[in-house]
Structure formats: C-alpha cells, structure tokens
PDB file of C-alpha atoms in Angstrom:
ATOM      1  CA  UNK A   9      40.298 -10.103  11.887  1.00 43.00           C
ATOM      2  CA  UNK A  10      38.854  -8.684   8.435  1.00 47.00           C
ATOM      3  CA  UNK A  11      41.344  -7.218   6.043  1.00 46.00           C
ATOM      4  CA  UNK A  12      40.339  -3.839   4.624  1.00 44.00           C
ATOM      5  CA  UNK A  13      38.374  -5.642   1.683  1.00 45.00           C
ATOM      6  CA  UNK A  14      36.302  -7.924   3.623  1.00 50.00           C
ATOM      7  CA  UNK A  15      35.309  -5.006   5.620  1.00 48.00           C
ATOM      8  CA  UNK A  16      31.968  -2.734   4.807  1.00 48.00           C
ATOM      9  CA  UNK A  17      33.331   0.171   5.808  1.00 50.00           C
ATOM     10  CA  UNK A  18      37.030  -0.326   4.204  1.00 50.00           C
ATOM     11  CA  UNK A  19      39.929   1.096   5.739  1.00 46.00           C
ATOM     12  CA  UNK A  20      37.576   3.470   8.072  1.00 54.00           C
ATOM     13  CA  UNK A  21      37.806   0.678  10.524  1.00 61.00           C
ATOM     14  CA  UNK A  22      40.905  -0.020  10.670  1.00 66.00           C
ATOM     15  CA  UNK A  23      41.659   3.507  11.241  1.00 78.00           C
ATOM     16  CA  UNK A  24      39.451   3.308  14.699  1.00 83.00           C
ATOM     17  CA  UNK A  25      41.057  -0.040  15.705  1.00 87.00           C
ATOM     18  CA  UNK A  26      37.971  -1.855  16.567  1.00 91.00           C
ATOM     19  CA  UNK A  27      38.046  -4.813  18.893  1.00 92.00           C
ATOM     20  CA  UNK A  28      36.331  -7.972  17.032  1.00 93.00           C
ATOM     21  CA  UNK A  29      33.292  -7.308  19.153  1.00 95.00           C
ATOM     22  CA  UNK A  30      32.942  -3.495  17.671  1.00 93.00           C
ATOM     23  CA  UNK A  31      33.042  -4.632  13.985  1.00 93.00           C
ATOM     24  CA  UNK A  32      30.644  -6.746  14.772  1.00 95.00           C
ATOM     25  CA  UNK A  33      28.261  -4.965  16.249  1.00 96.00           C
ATOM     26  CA  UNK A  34      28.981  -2.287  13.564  1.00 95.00           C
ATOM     27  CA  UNK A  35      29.086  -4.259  10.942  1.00 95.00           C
ATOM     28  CA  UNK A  36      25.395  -5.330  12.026  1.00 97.00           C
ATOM     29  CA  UNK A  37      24.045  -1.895  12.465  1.00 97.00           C
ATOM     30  CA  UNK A  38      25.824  -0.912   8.940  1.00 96.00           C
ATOM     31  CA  UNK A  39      23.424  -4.163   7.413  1.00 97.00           C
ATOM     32  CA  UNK A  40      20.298  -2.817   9.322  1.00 97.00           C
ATOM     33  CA  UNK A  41      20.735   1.050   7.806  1.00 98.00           C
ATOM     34  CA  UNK A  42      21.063  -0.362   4.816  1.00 98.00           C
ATOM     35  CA  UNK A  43      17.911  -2.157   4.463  1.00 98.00           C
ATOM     36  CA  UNK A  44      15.932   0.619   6.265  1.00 97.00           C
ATOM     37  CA  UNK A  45      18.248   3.362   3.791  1.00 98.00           C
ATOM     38  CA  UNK A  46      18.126   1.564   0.213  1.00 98.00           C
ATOM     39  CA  UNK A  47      14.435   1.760  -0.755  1.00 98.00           C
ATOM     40  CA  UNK A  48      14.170   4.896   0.434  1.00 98.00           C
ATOM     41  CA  UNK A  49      17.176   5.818  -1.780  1.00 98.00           C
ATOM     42  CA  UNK A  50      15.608   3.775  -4.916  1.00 98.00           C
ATOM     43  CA  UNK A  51      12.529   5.821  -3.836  1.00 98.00           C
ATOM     44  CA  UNK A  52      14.155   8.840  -4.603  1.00 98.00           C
ATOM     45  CA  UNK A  53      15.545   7.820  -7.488  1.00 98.00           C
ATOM     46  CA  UNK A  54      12.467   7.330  -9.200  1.00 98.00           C
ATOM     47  CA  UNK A  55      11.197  11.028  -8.107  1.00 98.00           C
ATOM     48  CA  UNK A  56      14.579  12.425  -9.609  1.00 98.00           C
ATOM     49  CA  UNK A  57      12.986  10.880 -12.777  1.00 98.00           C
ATOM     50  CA  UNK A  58       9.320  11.424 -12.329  1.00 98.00           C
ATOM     51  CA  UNK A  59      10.230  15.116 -12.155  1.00 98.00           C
ATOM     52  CA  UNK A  60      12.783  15.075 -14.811  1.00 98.00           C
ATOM     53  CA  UNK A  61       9.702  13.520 -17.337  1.00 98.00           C
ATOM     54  CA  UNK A  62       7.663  16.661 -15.400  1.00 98.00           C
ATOM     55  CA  UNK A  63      10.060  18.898 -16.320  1.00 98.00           C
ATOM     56  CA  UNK A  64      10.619  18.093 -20.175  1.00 97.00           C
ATOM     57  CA  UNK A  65       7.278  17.497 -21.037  1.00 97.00           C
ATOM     58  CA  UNK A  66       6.085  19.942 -23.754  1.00 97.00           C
ATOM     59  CA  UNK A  67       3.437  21.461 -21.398  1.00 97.00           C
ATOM     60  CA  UNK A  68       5.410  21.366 -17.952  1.00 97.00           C
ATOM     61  CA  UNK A  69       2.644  21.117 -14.713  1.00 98.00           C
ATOM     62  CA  UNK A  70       3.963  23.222 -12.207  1.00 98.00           C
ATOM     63  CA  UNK A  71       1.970  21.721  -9.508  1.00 98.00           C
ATOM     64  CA  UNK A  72       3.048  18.005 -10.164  1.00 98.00           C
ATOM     65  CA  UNK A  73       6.579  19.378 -10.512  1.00 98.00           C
ATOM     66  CA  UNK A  74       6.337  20.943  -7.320  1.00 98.00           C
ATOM     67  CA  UNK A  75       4.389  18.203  -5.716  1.00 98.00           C
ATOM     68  CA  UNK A  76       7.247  15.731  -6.883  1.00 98.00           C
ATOM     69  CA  UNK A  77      10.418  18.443  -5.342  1.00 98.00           C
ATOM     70  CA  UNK A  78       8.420  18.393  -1.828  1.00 98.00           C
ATOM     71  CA  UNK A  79       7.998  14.532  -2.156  1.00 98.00           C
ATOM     72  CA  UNK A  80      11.729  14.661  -2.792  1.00 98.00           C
ATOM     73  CA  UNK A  81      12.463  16.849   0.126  1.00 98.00           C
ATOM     74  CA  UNK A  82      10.368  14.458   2.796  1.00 98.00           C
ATOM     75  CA  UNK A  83      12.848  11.250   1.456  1.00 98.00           C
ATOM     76  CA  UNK A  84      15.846  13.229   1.399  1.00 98.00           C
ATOM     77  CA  UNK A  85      14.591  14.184   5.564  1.00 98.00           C
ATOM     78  CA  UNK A  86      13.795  10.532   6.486  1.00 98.00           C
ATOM     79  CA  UNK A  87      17.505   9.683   4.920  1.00 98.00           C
ATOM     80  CA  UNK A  88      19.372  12.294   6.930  1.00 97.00           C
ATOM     81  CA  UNK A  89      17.496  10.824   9.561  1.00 98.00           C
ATOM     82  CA  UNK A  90      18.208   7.715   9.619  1.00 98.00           C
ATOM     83  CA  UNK A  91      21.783   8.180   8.859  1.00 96.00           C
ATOM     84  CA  UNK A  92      22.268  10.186  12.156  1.00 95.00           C
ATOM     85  CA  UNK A  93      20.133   7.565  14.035  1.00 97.00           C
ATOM     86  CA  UNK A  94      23.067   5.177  12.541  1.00 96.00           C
ATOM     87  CA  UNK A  95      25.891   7.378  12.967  1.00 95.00           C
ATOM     88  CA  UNK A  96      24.985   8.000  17.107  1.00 95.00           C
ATOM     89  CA  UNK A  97      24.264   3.881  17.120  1.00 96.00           C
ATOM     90  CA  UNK A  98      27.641   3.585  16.243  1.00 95.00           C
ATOM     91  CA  UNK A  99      29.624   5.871  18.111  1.00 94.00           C
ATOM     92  CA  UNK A 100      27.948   4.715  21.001  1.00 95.00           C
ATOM     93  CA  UNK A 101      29.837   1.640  20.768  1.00 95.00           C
ATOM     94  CA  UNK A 102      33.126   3.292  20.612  1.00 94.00           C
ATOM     95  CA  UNK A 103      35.428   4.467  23.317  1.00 93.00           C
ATOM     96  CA  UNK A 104      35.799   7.774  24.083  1.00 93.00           C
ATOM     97  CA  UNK A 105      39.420   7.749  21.719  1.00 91.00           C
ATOM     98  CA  UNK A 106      38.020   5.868  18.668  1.00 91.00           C
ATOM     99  CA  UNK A 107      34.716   8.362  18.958  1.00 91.00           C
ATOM    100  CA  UNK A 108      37.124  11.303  18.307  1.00 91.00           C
ATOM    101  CA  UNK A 109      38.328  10.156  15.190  1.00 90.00           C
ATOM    102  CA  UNK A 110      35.532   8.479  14.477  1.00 89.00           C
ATOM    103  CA  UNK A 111      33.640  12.469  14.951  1.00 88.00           C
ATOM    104  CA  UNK A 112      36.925  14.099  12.946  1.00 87.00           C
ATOM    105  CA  UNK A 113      35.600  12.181  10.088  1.00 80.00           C
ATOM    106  CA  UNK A 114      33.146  13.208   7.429  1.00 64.00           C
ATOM    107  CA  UNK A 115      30.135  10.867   7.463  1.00 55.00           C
ATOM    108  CA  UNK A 116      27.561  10.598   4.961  1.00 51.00           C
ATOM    109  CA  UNK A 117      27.288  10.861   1.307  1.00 52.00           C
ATOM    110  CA  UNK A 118      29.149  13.284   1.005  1.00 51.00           C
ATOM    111  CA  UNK A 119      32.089  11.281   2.043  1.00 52.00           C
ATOM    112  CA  UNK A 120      35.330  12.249   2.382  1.00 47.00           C
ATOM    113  CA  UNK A 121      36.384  14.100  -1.147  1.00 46.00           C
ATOM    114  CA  UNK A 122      33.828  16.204  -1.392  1.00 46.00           C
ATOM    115  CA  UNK A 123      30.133  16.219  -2.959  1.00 45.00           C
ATOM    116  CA  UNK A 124      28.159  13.518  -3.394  1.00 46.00           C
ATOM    117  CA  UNK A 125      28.245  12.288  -7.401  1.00 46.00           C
ATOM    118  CA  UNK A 126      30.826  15.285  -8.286  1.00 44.00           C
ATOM    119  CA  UNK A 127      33.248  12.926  -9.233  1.00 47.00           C
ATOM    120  CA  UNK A 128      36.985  14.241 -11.251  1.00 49.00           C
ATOM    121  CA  UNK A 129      35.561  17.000 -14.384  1.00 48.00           C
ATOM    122  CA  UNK A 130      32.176  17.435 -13.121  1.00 47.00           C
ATOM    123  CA  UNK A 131      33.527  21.163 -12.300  1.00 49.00           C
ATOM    124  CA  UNK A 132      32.618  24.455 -14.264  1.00 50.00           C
ATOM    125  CA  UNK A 133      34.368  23.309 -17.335  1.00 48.00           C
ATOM    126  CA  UNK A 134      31.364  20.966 -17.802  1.00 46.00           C
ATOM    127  CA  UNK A 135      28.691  24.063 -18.229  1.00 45.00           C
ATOM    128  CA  UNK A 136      29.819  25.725 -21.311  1.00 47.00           C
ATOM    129  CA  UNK A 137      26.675  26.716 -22.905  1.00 47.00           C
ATOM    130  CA  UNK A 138      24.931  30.386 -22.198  1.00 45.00           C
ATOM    131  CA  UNK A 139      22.272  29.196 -19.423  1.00 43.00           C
ATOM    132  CA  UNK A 140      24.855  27.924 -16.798  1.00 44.00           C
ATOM    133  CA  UNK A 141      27.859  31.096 -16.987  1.00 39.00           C
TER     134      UNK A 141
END
C-alpha cells in the first residue's frame, strides 16, 4: 500500500479504502485526465493573457476581446467535460459504499475549501479602491 504522500490523490483515497486493484486503476485514469486536461489548461492560460494584453491596450478591440472570452468559454466546456467523463470513470470502479463518499465529496477545482485560486486574504479586504465597493 501507498502512504498518503505517494498517493495522487492524497488522503482522498484513503478515506474510500481502496483495494490495491482500485488505486490502481484510479491512479491510471487520474494519469490519463491529466494528459488529456493539462494543455487544455495551459491553453487557457494563455487566453487569460491574450485577453488581458486585449484589454490594456490603449485602443481596446472589442471584437478580439470578445472573440478571446468565447474562446475561453469553449476550453473552460471541454474541461468540465472531461473532468465528469473522469469523475463517472472513477466511481464506476467503486462499490456502492466507497461511491457515497466518494459523491459526498466536492470534486473539481474547486476542491474542498472553497473557490478555485481564492486562497486565505483574497476576500473583500483586497478591493479597496472606488471601482470594486
């Protein structure tokens, strides 16, 4: 057996008490979304920037910048996608037990404390200035 570092998923394993068959067969299907997931997330990345250059530019083009948010929209789609595709994979290899914790469980990016990239001070405190009260 894996202790909770070795483990992709950390202590979310643990927590469904996986035979050594599951986590492998998980842990395979976790390597597979990844490499389907992670361009498409680098992808996005560079539109987040592409339409943060659109947006400062002295003479902002509302048509690339909208162009750019609906290219955004059609990653962000195929990524919600996939991650479902993964998440029913998965519980399909669980028994019927481990699939209700496994469905009590946030999933996703959003994770377990809350939004994705909100991390500890990124509250209101953080918009001060006139355009964000």
């Amino acid at each position: 057996m894996m202790n909770n570092a070795e483990r992709p998923y950390g202590s979310g394993q643990c927590i469904l008490d996986l035979t050594p068959e599951q986590d492998a067969q998980i842990t395979k299907l976790r390597t597979k979304h990844l490499k389907e997931v992670t361009p498409l997330r680098n992808e996005l990345g560079e539109k987040r920037a592409r339409l943060r250059t659109l947006q400062t530019a002295e003479n902002p083009n509302l048509n690339e910048i909208n162009k750019t948010i609906d290219e955004m929209a059609i990653i962000r789609a195929n990524i919600q996608k996939k991650g479902a595709a993964h998440r029913t994979e998965v519980a399909s290899l669980l028994t019927d037990d481990q699939k209700v914790i496994y469905n009590s469980r946030r999933q996703g990016p959003m994770g377990r404390k809350g939004s994705a990239g909100m991390g500890q001070g990124m509250g209101r405190g953080m918009r001060t200035g006139g355009y964000w009260n």
